[in-house]
Amino acid sequence: MTQAAPGRTADEVDPRPVVRHERLHAGRVFDLVRDDVDLGAAGTVTREYLDHPGAVAIVALDDADRVLLLRQYRHPVRGFLWEVPAGLLDVDGEHPQAAAARELAEEADLTAARWDVLVDFATSPGASNESLRVFLARDLGRVPEHERHVRTGEEADMVERWVPLEEAVALVLDGSLHNPSAVVGILAAAASRAGGWASLRPVDAPWPYRRGALPA
């Protein structure tokens, strides 16, 4: 195993040359692609992965430090998961914070006057290029009833529950919650609050692993 050079411990965008790219399947949300990647001395390897538009999620925190969780059916895991509001970055040119505000309104009938970047993560970097940004939304309000989104499919019967942040952390740690956006977002919110919210970043903070920001 090669030792890393001394310096800051941080992920680094440093793409290896792709000598061949092929789309194996065009899906409704994401594609399955295959790349032949030149790793230099290690040779050329073939990797198949999901080419994903990316997504945003929202930890909505009310004045009592309760986080909003939504119960939604997820067919791939054949069950109902408690999640934070989230959605795809599938509108061309839409700013991630605007996408988050749209998803919060559509899924939870909520608005927020205060937005911050809480945490970013790659959902499954060995199998997908999906990058997800979790926003912290505060100073919440309700979308007027006549402007509310009509939810369909799995979203039609979502149940909402407001859970104290400390209780939500306990639910993550005892194995009750499994949705990655909820797990990462809840733990990040608890850690940031413990530090006086000093870790929060502005909504325009760099996001190097978002698909549009990565080299082709």
C-alpha atoms as one frame of an Amber mdcrd trajectory, in Angstrom:
protein
   0.000   0.000   0.000   1.348   3.415  -0.986   1.528   6.036   1.770  -0.112
   9.385   1.035   2.115  12.445   0.933   1.949  14.680   4.021  -0.687  17.383
   3.854  -4.374  18.088   4.312  -6.643  15.055   4.385  -9.219  15.872   1.737
 -10.729  14.191  -1.292  -9.233  15.331  -4.590 -10.706  15.409  -8.098  -7.939
  13.895 -10.245  -9.449  11.911 -13.137  -7.534   9.163 -14.919  -7.783   9.095
 -18.739 -10.841   7.319 -20.161  -9.760   5.550 -23.331 -13.207   4.192 -24.167
 -16.711   5.145 -23.021 -19.905   3.234 -23.770 -23.512   3.676 -22.688 -24.915
   0.232 -21.994 -28.431   1.256 -21.030 -30.342   4.556 -21.119 -32.647   4.723
 -18.118 -35.445   7.033 -17.058 -33.354   8.646 -14.305 -29.802   7.360 -14.782
 -27.785   5.460 -17.380 -25.561   2.415 -17.045 -22.184   3.162 -18.627 -18.854
   1.399 -19.111 -15.444   3.096 -19.128 -12.009   1.718 -19.917  -9.736   3.698
 -17.580  -5.976   4.101 -17.953  -4.414   3.813 -14.473  -0.861   4.205 -15.731
   1.489   1.651 -14.212  -1.505  -0.309 -12.884  -2.785  -0.850 -16.428  -6.197
  -0.301 -18.009  -9.298  -1.380 -16.122 -12.941  -1.587 -17.132 -15.541  -0.111
 -14.799 -19.330  -0.083 -15.121 -21.322   2.453 -13.112 -24.519   4.465 -12.968
 -24.307   7.904 -14.562 -26.580   9.921 -12.267 -27.680  13.589 -12.383 -27.121
  14.075  -8.656 -29.552  15.103  -5.967 -30.272  17.385  -3.047 -31.727  16.677
   0.387 -33.010  18.921   3.132 -32.730  18.731   6.900 -35.672  20.953   7.839
 -35.277  22.069  11.434 -38.068  23.917  13.240 -37.787  26.389  16.130 -37.928
  23.520  18.635 -34.947  21.771  16.968 -37.138  19.047  15.547 -36.230  17.529
  12.187 -38.860  16.632   9.611 -38.971  12.975   8.549 -41.165  11.592   5.770
 -42.215   7.939   5.485 -42.017   6.734   1.888 -42.120   3.361   0.131 -38.849
   2.435  -1.621 -39.325  -0.514  -3.949 -35.660  -1.586  -4.392 -35.459  -2.339
  -0.655 -39.120  -3.452  -0.479 -40.001  -1.287   2.467 -41.034   2.032   3.965
 -38.178   4.310   5.021 -38.210   7.451   7.128 -36.344  10.056   5.101 -35.640
  13.757   4.888 -37.121  15.598   1.872 -34.974  15.076  -1.216 -35.032  15.101
  -4.990 -33.087  14.841  -8.212 -31.166  17.601  -9.930 -33.099  16.945 -13.112
 -34.075  20.478 -14.145 -31.541  21.997 -16.555 -29.858  25.097 -15.149 -31.608
  24.959 -11.766 -29.434  26.037  -8.831 -29.104  23.281  -6.196 -30.596  25.492
  -3.459 -33.544  26.322  -5.717 -33.998  22.611  -6.347 -33.943  22.001  -2.596
 -36.550  24.716  -2.011 -38.723  23.194  -4.736 -38.461  19.716  -3.243 -39.213
  20.992   0.260 -42.351  22.668  -1.047 -43.446  19.715  -3.167 -42.833  16.983
  -0.598 -43.592  18.768   2.668 -45.580  21.942   1.824 -42.856  23.977   3.528
 -40.812  27.080   2.774 -37.623  28.207   4.501 -36.193  31.689   4.938 -32.726
  30.481   5.918 -30.613  28.058   3.907 -27.111  26.682   4.484 -25.032  23.820
   3.099 -24.781  21.152   5.756 -22.805  18.335   4.121 -21.972  16.773   0.740
 -21.411  13.088   0.021 -21.036  10.562  -2.789 -23.775   8.009  -2.301 -21.913
   4.974  -3.705 -18.647   6.053  -5.375 -17.676   2.542  -6.409 -20.893   2.074
  -8.378 -22.288   5.510  -9.224 -21.180   9.100  -9.817 -24.178  10.389  -7.849
 -23.233  13.290  -5.586 -25.700  14.575  -3.035 -25.769  17.916  -1.226 -27.675
  18.186   2.048 -29.006  21.622   2.943 -30.084  22.839   6.354 -33.399  24.719
   6.116 -34.615  26.884   8.999 -37.137  29.674   9.681 -39.834  27.462   8.216
 -43.235  28.441   6.909 -46.152  26.751   5.168 -46.916  26.852   1.451 -50.393
  28.373   0.956 -52.943  25.625   0.485 -53.972  26.757  -3.001 -50.319  26.603
  -4.162 -49.519  23.131  -2.871 -48.121  20.424  -5.119 -50.311  17.417  -5.928
 -48.247  14.380  -4.933 -48.493  11.140  -6.897 -46.985   7.644  -6.869 -45.008
   6.752  -3.763 -45.232  10.369  -2.604 -49.039  10.380  -2.517 -49.303   8.634
   0.852 -46.211   9.984   2.603 -46.541  10.478   6.354 -44.703  13.325   8.077
 -43.288  13.280  11.590 -41.327  15.921  13.503 -38.631  14.295  15.623 -36.332
  16.049  18.133 -32.817  16.104  16.707 -31.367  14.152  19.650 -34.008  11.450
  19.175 -33.295  11.328  15.438 -29.591  10.761  16.165 -30.514   7.886  18.479
 -32.718   6.375  15.762 -29.782   6.458  13.347 -27.401   4.850  15.812 -29.763
   2.094  16.947 -30.409   0.997  13.349 -33.955   2.329  13.015 -33.163   4.661
  10.077 -31.401   3.590   6.884 -31.950   6.231   4.211 -28.470   7.671   3.510
 -29.596  11.292   3.193 -31.356  11.041   6.538 -28.462   9.254   8.247 -25.797
  11.653   6.947 -27.960  14.762   7.330 -29.104  14.036  10.868 -25.610  13.236
  12.139 -24.150  16.270  10.362 -26.837  18.535  11.824 -26.177  17.264  15.336
 -22.418  17.706  14.942 -22.770  21.183  13.457 -25.193  22.315  16.151 -22.779
  21.069  18.830 -20.158  23.335  17.273 -22.444  26.356  17.242 -23.231  25.867
  13.519 -19.710  27.107  12.662 -19.298  24.390  10.009 -22.203  25.592   7.851
 -21.312  26.755   4.347 -23.074  29.214   2.014 -25.464  27.855  -0.621 -22.922
  28.676  -3.353 -20.079  26.734  -1.680 -17.955  24.720  -4.136 -19.333  21.296
  -4.978 -16.536  19.594  -6.953 -18.184  16.175  -7.259 -21.435  17.383  -8.783
 -21.706  15.732 -12.207 -21.610  18.995 -14.190 -18.473  20.096 -12.325 -16.475
  16.931 -13.030 -14.303  16.675 -16.157 -16.006  14.795 -18.976
